JSON list of C-alpha atoms in Angstrom, two decimals:
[
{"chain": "A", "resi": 1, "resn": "UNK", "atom": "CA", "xyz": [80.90, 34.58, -80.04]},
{"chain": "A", "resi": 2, "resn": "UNK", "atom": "CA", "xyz": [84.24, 34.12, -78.25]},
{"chain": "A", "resi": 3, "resn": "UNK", "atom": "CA", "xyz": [86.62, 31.48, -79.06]},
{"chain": "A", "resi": 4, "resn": "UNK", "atom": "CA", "xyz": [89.17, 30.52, -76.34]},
{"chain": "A", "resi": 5, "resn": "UNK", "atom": "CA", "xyz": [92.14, 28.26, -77.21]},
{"chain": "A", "resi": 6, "resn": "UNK", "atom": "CA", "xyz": [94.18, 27.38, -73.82]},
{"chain": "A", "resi": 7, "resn": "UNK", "atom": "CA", "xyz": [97.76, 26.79, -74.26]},
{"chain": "A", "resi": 8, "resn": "UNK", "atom": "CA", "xyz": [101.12, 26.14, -71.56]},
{"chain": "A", "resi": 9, "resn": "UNK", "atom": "CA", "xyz": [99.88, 22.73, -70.20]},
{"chain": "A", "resi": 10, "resn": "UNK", "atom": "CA", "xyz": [102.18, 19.70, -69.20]},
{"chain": "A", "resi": 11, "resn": "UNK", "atom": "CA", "xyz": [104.00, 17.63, -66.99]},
{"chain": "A", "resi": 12, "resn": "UNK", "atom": "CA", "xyz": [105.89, 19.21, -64.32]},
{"chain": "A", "resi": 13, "resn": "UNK", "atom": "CA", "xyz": [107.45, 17.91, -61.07]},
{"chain": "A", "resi": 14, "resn": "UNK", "atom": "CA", "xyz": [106.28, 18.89, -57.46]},
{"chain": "A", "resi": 15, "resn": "UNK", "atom": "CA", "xyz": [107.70, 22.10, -56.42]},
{"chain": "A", "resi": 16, "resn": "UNK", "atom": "CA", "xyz": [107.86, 23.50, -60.33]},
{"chain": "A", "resi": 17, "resn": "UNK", "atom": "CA", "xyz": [106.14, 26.40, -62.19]},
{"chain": "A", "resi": 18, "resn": "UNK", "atom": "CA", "xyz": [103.86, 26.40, -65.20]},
{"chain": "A", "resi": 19, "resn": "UNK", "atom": "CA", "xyz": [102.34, 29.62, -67.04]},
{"chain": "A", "resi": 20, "resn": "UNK", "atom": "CA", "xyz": [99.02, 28.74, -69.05]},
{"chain": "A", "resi": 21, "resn": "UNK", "atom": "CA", "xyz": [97.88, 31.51, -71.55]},
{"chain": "A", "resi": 22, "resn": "UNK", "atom": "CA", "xyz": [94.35, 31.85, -72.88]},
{"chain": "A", "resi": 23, "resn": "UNK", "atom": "CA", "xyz": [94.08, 33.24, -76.54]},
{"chain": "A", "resi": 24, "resn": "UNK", "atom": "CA", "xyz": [90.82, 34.94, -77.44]},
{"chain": "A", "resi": 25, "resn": "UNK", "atom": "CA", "xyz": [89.37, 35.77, -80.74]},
{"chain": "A", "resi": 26, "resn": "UNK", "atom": "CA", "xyz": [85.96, 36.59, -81.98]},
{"chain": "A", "resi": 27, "resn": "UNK", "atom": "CA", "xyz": [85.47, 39.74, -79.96]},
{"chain": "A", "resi": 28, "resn": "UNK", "atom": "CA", "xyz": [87.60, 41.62, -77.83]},
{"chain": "A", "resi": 29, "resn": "UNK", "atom": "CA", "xyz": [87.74, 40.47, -74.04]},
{"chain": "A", "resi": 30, "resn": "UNK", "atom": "CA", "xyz": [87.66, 43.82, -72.31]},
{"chain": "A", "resi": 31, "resn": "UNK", "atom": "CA", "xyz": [84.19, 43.33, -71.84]},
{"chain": "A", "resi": 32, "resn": "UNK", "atom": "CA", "xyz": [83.97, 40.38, -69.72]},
{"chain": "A", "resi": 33, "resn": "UNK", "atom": "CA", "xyz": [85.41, 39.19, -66.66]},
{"chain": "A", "resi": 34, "resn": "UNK", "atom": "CA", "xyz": [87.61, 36.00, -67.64]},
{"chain": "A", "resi": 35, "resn": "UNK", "atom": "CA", "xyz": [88.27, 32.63, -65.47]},
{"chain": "A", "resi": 36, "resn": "UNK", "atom": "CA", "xyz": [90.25, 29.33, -64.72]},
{"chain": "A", "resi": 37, "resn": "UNK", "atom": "CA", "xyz": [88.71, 26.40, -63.72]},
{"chain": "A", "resi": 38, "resn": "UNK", "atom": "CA", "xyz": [89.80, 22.81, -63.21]},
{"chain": "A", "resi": 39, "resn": "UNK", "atom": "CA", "xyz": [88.42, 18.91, -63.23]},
{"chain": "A", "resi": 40, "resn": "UNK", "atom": "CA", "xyz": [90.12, 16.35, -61.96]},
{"chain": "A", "resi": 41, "resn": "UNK", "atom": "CA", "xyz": [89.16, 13.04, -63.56]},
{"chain": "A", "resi": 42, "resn": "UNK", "atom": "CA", "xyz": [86.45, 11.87, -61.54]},
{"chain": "A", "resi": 43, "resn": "UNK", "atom": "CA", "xyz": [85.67, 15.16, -60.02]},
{"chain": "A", "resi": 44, "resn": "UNK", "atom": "CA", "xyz": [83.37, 18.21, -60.85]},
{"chain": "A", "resi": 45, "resn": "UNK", "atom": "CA", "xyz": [84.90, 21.27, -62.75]},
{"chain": "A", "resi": 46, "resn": "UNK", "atom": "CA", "xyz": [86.12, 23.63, -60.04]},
{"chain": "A", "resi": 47, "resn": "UNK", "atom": "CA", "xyz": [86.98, 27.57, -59.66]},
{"chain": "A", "resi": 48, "resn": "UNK", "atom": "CA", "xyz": [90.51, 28.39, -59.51]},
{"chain": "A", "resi": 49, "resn": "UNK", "atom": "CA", "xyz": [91.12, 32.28, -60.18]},
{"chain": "A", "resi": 50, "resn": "UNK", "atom": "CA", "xyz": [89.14, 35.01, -62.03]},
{"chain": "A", "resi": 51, "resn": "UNK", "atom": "CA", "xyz": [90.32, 38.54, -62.95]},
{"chain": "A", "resi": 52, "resn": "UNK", "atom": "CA", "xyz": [87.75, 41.74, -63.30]},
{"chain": "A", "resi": 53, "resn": "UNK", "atom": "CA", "xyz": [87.52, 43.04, -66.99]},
{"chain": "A", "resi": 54, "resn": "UNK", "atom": "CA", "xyz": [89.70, 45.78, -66.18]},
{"chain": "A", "resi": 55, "resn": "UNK", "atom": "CA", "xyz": [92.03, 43.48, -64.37]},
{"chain": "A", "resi": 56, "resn": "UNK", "atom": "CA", "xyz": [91.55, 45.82, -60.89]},
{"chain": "A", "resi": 57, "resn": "UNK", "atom": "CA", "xyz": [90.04, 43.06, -59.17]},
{"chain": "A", "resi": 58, "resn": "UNK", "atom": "CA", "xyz": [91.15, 39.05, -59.35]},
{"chain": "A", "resi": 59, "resn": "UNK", "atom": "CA", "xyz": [89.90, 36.37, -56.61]},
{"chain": "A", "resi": 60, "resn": "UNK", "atom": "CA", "xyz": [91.62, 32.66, -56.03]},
{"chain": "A", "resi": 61, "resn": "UNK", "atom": "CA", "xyz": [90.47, 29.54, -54.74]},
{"chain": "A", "resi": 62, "resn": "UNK", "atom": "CA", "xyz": [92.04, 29.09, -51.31]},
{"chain": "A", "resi": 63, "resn": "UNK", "atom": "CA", "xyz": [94.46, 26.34, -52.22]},
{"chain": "A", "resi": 64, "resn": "UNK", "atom": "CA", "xyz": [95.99, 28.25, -55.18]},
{"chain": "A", "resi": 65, "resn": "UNK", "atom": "CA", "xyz": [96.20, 31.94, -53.54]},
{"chain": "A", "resi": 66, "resn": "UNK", "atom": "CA", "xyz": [99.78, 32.80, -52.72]},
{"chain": "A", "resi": 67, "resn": "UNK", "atom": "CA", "xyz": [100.63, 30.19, -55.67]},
{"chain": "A", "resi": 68, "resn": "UNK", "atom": "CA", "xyz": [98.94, 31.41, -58.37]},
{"chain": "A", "resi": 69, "resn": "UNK", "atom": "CA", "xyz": [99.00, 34.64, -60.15]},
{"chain": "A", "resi": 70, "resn": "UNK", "atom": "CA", "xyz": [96.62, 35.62, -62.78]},
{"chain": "A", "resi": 71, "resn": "UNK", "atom": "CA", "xyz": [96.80, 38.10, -65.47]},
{"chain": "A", "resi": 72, "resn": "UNK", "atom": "CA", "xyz": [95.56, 39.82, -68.60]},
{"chain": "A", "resi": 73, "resn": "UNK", "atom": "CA", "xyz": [96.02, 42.10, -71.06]},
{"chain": "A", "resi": 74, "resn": "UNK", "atom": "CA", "xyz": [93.28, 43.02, -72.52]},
{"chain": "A", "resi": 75, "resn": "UNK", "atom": "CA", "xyz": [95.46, 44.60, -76.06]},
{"chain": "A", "resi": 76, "resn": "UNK", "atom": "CA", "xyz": [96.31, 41.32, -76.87]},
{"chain": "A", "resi": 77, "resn": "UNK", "atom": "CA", "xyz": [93.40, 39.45, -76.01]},
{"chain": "A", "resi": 78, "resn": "UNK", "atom": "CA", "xyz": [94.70, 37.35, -73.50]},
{"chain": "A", "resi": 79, "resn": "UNK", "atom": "CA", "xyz": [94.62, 35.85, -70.11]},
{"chain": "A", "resi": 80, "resn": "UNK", "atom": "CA", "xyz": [97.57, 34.34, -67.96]},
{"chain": "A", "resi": 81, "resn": "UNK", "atom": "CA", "xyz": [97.66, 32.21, -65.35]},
{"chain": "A", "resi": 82, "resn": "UNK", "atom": "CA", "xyz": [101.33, 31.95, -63.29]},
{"chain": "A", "resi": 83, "resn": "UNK", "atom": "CA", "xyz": [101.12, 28.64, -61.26]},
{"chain": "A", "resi": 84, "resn": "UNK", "atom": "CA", "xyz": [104.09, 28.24, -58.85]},
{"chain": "A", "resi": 85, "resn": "UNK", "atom": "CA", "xyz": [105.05, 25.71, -56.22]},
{"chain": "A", "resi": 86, "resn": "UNK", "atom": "CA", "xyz": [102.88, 23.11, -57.56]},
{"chain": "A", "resi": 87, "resn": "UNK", "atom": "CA", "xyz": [101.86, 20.17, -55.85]},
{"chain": "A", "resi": 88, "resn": "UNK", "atom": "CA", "xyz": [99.94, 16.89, -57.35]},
{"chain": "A", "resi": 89, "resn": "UNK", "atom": "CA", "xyz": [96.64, 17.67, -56.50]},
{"chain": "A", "resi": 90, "resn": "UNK", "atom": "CA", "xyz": [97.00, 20.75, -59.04]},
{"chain": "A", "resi": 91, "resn": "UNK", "atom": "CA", "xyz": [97.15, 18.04, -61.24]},
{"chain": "A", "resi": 92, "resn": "UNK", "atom": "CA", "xyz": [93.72, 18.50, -63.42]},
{"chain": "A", "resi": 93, "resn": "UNK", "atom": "CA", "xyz": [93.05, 19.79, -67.20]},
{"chain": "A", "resi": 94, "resn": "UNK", "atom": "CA", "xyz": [92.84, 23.47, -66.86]},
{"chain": "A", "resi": 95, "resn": "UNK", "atom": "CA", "xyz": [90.00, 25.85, -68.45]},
{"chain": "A", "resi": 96, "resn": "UNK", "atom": "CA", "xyz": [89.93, 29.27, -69.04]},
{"chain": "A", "resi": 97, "resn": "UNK", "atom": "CA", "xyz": [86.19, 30.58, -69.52]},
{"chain": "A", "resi": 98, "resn": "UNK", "atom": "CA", "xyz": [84.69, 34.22, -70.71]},
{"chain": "A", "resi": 99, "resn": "UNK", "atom": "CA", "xyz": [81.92, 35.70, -68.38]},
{"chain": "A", "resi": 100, "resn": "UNK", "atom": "CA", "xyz": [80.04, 38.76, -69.34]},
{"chain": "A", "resi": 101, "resn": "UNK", "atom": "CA", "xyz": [80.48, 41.94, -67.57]},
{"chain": "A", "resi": 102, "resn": "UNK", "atom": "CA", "xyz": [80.71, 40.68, -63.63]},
{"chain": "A", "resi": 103, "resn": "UNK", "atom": "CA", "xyz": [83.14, 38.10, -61.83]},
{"chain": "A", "resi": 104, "resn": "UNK", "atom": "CA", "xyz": [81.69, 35.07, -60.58]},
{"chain": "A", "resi": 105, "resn": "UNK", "atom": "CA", "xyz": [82.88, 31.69, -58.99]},
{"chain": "A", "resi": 106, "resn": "UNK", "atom": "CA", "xyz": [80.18, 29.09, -60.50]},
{"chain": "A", "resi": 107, "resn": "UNK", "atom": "CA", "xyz": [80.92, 27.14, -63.62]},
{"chain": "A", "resi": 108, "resn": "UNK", "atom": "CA", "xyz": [77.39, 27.58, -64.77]},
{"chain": "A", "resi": 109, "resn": "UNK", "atom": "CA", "xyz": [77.71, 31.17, -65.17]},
{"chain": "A", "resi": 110, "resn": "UNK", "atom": "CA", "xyz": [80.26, 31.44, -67.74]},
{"chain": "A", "resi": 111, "resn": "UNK", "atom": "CA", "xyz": [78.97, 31.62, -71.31]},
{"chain": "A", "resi": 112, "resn": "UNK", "atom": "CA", "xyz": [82.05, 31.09, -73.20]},
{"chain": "A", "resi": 113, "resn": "UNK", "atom": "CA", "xyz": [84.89, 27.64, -72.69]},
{"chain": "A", "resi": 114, "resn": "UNK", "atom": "CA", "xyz": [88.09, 26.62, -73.94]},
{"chain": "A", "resi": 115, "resn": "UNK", "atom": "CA", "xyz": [88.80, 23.18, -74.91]},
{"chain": "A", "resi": 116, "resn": "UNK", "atom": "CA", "xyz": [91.25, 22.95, -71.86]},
{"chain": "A", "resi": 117, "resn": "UNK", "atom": "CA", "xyz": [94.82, 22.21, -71.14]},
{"chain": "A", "resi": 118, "resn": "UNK", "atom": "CA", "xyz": [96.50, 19.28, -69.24]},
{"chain": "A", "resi": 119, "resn": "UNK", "atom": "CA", "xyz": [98.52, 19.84, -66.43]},
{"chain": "A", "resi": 120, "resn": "UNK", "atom": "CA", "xyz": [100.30, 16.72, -64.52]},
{"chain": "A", "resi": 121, "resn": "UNK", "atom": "CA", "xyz": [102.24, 16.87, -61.46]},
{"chain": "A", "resi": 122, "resn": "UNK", "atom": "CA", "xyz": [104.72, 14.49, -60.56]},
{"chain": "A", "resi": 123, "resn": "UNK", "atom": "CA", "xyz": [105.23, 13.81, -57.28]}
]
């Protein structure tokens, strides 16, 4: 079992920066690939960024790339995520999730969640 507590959320205006960190315990992350996702209220949970186990490899949904910047370090048990320039539509509560082994972009195939963070942008 891997237990995920997301932390860094809040309300920030247009234009500002926000760095959420991810917290794991239960059993060391170096093992599997970890991810941020993000649901809007009324809208489905989507992908945001994911970094490779060994943090070689990281992929970003296409609104965030060039804005976003994610991390880990695998020592501490953590994950990062540097969000810059943010606009309203980031606006969503912010998940980081624990996938075994292999990167992937779908929701469903992530086995472990965190209870998620808010973030608010003000326009």
């Amino acid at each position: 079992q891997v237990q995920l507590v997301e932390s860094g959320g809040g309300l920030v205006q247009a234009g500002g920066s926000l760095r959420l960190s991810c917290a794991a315990s239960g059993h060391a992350i170096n093992t599997y690939a970890m991810g941020w996702f993000r649901q809007a209220p009324g809208k489905e949970r989507e992908f945001v960024s994911v970094i490779s186990r060994s943090g070689t490899f990281t992929y970003y949904e296409e609104s965030v790339e060039a804005r976003f910047t994610i991390s880990r370090d695998n020592a501490k048990n953590t994950v990062n995520l540097q969000m810059n320039s943010l606009k309203p539509e980031d606006t969503a509560v912010y998940y980081c999730a624990a996938r075994l082994f292999t990167t992937s972009q779908a929701p469903a195939d992530y086995e472990y969640w965190g209870q998620g963070t808010q973030v608010t942008v003000s326009s």
